[in-house]
mmCIF file of C-alpha atoms in Angstrom:
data_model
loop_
_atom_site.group_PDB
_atom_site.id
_atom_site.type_symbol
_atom_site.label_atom_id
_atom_site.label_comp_id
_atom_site.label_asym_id
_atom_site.label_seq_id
_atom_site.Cartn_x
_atom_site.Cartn_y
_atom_site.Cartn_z
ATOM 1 C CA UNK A 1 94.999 84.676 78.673
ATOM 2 C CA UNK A 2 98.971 85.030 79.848
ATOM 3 C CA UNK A 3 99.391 87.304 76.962
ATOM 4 C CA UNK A 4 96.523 89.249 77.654
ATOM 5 C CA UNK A 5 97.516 89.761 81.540
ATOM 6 C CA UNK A 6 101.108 90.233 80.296
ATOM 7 C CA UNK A 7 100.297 93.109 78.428
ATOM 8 C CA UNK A 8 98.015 94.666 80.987
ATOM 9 C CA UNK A 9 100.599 94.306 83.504
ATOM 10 C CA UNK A 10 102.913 96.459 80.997
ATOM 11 C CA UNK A 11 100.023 99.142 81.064
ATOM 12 C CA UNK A 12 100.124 99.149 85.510
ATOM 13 C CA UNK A 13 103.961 99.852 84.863
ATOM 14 C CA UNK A 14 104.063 103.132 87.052
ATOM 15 C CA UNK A 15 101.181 102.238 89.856
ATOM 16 C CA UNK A 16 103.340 99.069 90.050
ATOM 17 C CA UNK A 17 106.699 100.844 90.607
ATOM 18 C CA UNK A 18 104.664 102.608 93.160
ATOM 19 C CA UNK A 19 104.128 99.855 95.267
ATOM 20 C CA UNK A 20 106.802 98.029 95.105
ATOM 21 C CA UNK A 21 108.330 100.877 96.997
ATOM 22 C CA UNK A 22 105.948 101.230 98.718
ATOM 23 C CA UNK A 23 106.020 97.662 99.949
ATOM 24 C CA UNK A 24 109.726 98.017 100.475
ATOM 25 C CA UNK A 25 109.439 100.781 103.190
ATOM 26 C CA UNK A 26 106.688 98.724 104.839
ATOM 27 C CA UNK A 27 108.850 95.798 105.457
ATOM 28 C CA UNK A 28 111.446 97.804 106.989
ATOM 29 C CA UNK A 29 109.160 100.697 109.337
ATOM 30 C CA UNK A 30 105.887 98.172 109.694
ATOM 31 C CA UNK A 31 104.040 101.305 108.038
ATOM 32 C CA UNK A 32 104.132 103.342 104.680
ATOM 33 C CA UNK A 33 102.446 101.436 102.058
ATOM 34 C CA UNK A 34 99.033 103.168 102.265
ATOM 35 C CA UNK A 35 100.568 106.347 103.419
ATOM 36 C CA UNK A 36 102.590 107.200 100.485
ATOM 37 C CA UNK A 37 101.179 104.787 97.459
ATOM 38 C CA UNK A 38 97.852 105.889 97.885
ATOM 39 C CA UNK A 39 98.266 110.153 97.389
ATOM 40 C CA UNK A 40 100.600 108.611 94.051
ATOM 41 C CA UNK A 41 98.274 106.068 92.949
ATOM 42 C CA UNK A 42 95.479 108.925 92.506
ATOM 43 C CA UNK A 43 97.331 110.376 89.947
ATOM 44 C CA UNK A 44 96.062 106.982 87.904
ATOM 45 C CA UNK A 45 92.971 106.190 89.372
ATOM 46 C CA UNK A 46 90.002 107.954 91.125
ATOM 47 C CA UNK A 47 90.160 108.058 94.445
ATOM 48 C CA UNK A 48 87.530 106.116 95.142
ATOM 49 C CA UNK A 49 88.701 103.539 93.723
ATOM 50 C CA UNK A 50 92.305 103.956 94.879
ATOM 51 C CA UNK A 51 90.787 103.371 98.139
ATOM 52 C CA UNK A 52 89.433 100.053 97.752
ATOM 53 C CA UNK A 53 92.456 99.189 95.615
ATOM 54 C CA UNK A 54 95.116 100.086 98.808
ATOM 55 C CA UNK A 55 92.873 98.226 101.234
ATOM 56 C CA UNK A 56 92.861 95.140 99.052
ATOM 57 C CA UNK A 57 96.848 95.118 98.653
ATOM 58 C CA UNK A 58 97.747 96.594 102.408
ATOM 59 C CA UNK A 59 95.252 93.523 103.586
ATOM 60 C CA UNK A 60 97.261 91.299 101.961
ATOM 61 C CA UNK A 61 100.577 92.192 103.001
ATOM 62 C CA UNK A 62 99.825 93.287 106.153
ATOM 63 C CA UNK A 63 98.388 89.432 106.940
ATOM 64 C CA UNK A 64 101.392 88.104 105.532
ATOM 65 C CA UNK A 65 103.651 89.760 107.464
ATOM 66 C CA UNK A 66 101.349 89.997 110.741
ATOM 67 C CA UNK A 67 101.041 85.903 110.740
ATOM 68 C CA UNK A 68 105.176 86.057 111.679
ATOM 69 C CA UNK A 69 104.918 88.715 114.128
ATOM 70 C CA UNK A 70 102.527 87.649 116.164
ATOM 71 C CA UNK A 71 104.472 86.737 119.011
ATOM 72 C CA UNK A 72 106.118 90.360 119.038
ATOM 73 C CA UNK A 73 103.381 92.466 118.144
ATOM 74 C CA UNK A 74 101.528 94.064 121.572
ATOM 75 C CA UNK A 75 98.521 92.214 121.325
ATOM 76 C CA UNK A 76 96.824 94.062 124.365
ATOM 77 C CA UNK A 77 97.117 97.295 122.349
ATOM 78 C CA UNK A 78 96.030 96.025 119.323
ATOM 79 C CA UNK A 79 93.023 94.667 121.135
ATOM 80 C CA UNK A 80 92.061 98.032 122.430
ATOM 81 C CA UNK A 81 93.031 99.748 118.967
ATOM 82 C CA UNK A 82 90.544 97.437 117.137
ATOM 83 C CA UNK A 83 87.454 98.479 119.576
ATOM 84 C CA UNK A 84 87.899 101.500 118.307
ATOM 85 C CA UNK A 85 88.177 100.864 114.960
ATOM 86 C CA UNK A 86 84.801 98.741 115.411
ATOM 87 C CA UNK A 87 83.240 101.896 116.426
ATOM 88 C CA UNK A 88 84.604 104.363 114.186
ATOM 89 C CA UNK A 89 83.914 102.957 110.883
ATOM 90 C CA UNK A 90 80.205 102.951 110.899
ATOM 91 C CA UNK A 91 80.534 106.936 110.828
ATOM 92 C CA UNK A 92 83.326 106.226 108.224
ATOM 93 C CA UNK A 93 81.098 104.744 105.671
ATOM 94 C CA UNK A 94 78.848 106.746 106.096
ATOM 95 C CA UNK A 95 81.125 109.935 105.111
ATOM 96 C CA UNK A 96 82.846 107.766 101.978
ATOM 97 C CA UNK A 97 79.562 107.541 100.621
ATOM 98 C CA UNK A 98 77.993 111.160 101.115
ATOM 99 C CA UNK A 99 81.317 112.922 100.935
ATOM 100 C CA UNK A 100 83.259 114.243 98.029
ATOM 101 C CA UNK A 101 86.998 112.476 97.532
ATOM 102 C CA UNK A 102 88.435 115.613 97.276
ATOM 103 C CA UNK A 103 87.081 116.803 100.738
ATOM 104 C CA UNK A 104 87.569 114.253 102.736
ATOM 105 C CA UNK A 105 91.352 113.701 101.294
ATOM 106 C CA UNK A 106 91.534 117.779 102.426
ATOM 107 C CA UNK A 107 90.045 117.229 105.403
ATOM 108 C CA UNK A 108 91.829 114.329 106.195
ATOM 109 C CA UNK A 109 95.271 115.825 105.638
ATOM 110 C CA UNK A 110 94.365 118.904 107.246
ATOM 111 C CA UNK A 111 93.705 117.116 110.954
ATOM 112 C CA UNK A 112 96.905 115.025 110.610
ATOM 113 C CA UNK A 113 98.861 118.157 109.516
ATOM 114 C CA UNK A 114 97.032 120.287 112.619
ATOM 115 C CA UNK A 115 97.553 117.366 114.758
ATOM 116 C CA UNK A 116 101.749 116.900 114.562
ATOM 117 C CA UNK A 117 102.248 120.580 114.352
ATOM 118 C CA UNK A 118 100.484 121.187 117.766
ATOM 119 C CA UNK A 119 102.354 117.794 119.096
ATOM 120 C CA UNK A 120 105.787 119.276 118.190
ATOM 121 C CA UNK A 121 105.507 122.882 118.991
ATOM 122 C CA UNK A 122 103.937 121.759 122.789
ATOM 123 C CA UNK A 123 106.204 118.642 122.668
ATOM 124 C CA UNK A 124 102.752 117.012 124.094
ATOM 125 C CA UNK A 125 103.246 113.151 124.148
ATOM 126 C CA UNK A 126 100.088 111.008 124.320
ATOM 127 C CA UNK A 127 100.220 108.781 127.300
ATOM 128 C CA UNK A 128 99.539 104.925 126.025
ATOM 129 C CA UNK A 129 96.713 103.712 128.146
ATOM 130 C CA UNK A 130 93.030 101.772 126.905
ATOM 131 C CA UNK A 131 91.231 105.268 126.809
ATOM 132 C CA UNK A 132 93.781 106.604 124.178
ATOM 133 C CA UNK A 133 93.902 103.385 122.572
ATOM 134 C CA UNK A 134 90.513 103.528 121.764
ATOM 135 C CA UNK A 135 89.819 106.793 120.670
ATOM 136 C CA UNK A 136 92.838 106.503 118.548
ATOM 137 C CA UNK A 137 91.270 103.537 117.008
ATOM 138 C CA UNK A 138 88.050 105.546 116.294
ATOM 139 C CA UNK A 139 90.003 108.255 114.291
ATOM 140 C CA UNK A 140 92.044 105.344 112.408
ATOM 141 C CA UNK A 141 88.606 103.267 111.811
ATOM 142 C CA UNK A 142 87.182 106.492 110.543
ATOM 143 C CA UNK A 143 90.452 107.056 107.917
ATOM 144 C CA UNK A 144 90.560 103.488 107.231
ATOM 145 C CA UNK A 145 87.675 103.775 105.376
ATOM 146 C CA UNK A 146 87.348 107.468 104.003
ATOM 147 C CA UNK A 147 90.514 107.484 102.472
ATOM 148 C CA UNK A 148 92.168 104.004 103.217
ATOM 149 C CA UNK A 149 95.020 105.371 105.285
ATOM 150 C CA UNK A 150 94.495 104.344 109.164
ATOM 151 C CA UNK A 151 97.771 104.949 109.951
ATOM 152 C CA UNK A 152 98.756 108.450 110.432
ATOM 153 C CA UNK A 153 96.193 108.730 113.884
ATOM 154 C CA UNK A 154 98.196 105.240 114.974
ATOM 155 C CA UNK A 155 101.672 107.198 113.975
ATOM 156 C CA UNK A 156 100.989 110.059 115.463
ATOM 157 C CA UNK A 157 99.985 108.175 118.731
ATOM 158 C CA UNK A 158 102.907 106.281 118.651
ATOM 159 C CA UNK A 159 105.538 108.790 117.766
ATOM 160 C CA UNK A 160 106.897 108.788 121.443
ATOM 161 C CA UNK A 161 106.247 105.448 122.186
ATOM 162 C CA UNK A 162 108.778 103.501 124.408
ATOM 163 C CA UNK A 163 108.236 100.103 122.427
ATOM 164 C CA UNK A 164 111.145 98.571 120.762
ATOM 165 C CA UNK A 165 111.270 99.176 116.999
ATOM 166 C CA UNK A 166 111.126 95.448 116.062
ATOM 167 C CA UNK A 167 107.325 95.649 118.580
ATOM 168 C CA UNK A 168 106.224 98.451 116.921
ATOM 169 C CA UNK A 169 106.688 97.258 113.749
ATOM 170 C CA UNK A 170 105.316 93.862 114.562
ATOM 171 C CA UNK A 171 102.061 95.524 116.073
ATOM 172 C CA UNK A 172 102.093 97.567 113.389
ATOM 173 C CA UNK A 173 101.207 94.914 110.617
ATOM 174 C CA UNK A 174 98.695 92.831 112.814
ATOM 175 C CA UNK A 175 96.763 96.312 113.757
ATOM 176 C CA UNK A 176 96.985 97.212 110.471
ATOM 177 C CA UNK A 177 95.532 93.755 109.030
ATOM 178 C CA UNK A 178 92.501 93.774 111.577
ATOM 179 C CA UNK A 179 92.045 97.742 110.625
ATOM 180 C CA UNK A 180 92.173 96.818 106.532
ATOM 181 C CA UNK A 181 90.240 93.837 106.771
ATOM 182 C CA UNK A 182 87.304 95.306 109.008
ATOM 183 C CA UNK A 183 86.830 98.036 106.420
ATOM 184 C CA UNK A 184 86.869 96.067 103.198
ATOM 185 C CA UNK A 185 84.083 93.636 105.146
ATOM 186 C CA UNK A 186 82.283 97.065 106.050
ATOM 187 C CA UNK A 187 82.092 98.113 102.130
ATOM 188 C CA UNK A 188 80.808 94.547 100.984
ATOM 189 C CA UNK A 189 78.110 95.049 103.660
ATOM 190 C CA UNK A 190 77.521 98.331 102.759
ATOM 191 C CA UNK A 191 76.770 97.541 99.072
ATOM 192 C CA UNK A 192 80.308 99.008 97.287
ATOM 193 C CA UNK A 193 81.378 96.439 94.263
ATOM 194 C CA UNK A 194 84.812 95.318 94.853
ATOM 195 C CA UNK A 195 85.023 93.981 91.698
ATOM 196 C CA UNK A 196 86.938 97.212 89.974
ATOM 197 C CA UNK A 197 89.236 97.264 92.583
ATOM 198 C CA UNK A 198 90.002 93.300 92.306
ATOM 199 C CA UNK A 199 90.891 93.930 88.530
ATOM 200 C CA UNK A 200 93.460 96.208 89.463
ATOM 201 C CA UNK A 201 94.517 94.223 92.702
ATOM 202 C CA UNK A 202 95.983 91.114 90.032
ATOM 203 C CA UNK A 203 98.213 93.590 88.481
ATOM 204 C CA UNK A 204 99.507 95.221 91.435
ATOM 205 C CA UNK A 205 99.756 92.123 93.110
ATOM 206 C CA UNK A 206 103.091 91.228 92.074
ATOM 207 C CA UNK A 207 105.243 94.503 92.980
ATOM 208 C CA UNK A 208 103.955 94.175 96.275
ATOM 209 C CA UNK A 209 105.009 90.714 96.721
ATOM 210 C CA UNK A 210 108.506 91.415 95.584
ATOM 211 C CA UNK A 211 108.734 94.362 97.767
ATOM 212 C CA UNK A 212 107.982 92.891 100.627
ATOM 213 C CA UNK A 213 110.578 90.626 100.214
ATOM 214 C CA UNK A 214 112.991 93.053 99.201
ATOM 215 C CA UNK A 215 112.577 94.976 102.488
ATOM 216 C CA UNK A 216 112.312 91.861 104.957
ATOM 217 C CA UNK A 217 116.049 91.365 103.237
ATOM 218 C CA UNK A 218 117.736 94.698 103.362
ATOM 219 C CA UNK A 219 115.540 95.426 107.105
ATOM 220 C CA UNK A 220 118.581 94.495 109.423
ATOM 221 C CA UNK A 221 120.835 96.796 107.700
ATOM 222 C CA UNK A 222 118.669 100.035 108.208
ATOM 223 C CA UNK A 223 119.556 102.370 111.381
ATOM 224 C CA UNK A 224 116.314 102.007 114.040
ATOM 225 C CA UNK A 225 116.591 105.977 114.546
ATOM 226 C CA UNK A 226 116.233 106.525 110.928
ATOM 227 C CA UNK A 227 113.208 104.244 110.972
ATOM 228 C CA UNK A 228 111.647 106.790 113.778
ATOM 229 C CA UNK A 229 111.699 109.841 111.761
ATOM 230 C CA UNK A 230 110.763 108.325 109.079
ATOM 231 C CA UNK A 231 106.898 108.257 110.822
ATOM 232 C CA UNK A 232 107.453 112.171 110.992
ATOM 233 C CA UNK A 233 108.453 113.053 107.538
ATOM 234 C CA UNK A 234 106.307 110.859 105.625
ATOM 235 C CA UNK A 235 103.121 112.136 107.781
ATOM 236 C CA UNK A 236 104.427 115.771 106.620
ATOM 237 C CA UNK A 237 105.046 114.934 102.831
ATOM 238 C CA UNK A 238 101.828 112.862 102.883
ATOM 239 C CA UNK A 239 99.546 115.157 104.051
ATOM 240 C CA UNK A 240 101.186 118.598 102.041
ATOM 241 C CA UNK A 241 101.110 116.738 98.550
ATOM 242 C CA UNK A 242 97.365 115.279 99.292
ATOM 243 C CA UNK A 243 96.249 118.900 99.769
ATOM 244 C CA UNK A 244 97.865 120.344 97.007
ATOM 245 C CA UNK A 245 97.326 117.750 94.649
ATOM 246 C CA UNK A 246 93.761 118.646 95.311
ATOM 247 C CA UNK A 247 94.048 122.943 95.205
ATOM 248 C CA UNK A 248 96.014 122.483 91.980
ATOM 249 C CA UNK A 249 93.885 119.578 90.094
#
């Protein structure tokens, strides 16, 4: 049974260097695993499948990290981020399963991209209050689950955010968790088999574990400005290579 899982494990070679990179930036920003493994990991897997995959493996590190930054993380904000996740992912599921991959990963892309381009050329800065908490908890409930990728709505609403990096990043994982979790509960109620996605999970499993750690250690040595634009520049790169991966396949 080793042998067999041994040699599997030499077949997830690439999808596994993907995430333990992946895994690395996440320790350091709080964000990044979904946002850049999944548009790579659906050059080996169908995207449906990728999704449930990334949901599975950000759910698990997100809960590890989240159960140490609990005391840091701005619980009030994750509070009103999660109603809005709770009311965003019914519509969600219902677009994952009527929906094409390929459109919603355009479609998808296509709001984020519209979204930062009209934030930086009108320099408009979303005020943090429980309104905009909420809505921007819809729009990440509703991502969560079409593509597994809540984060760029939470990004993008937290771009000009006065929190410290070490809160943001601390929120970040226990949002994330709640956000992860809620949607892989909302696929076993809606009928999807997870079992697929489990089988890949074990092999994955390990590159994530080892980039966490990797990141946790090399995390105080990494400039907090760099860590900002960082949210920018992955949201850009993201979003471009999602919609041309799609025009050109």
């Amino acid at each position: 049974m080793i042998t067999a899982y041994l040699m599997g494990v030499e077949g997830h070679l690439w999808p596994a260097v993907v995430i333990f990179l992946s895994a690395v930036l996440q320790s350091i920003t709080g964000f990044g695993l979904v946002i850049v493994a999944a548009p790579l990991l659906m050059l080996f897997y169908d995207p449906k499948l990728t999704v449930p995959v990334m949901l599975l493996l950000a759910c698990c590190a997100n809960f590890a990290q989240g159960l140490f930054s609990l005391r840091t993380a701005n619980l009030k904000l994750v509070f009103w981020l999660y109603l809005g996740v709770l009311l965003g992912q019914p519509l969600g599921f219902w677009a994952f399963d009527h929906a094409a991959s390929a459109t919603l990963k355009i479609f998808i892309s296509v709001m984020v991209l519209f979204s930062l381009g009209i934030m930086q050329v009108l320099h408009l800065h979303v005020k943090e209050c429980r309104r905009n908490s909420c809505i921007t908890g819809i729009f990440s409930g509703f991502t969560s689950i079409t593509a597994g990728m809540g984060g760029p709505p939470f990004l993008i609403y937290m771009a000009h955010s006065r929190m410290t990096v070490d809160v943001m990043r601390a929120t970040c994982f226990v949002f994330f968790f709640l956000c992860n979790a809620t949607s892989l509960t909302s696929y076993t109620l809606g009928g999807l088999s997870l079992v697929p996605a489990w089988g890949e999970f074990i092999y994955l499993l390990p590159a994530l574990v080892i980039g966490i750690f990797v990141g946790h250690a090399i995390f105080p040595y990494v400039p907090k400005m760099l860590i900002r634009r960082l949210i920018y520049v992955l949201l850009y790169v993201t979003c471009i290579y999602t919609i041309a991966s799609v025009l050109l396949s």
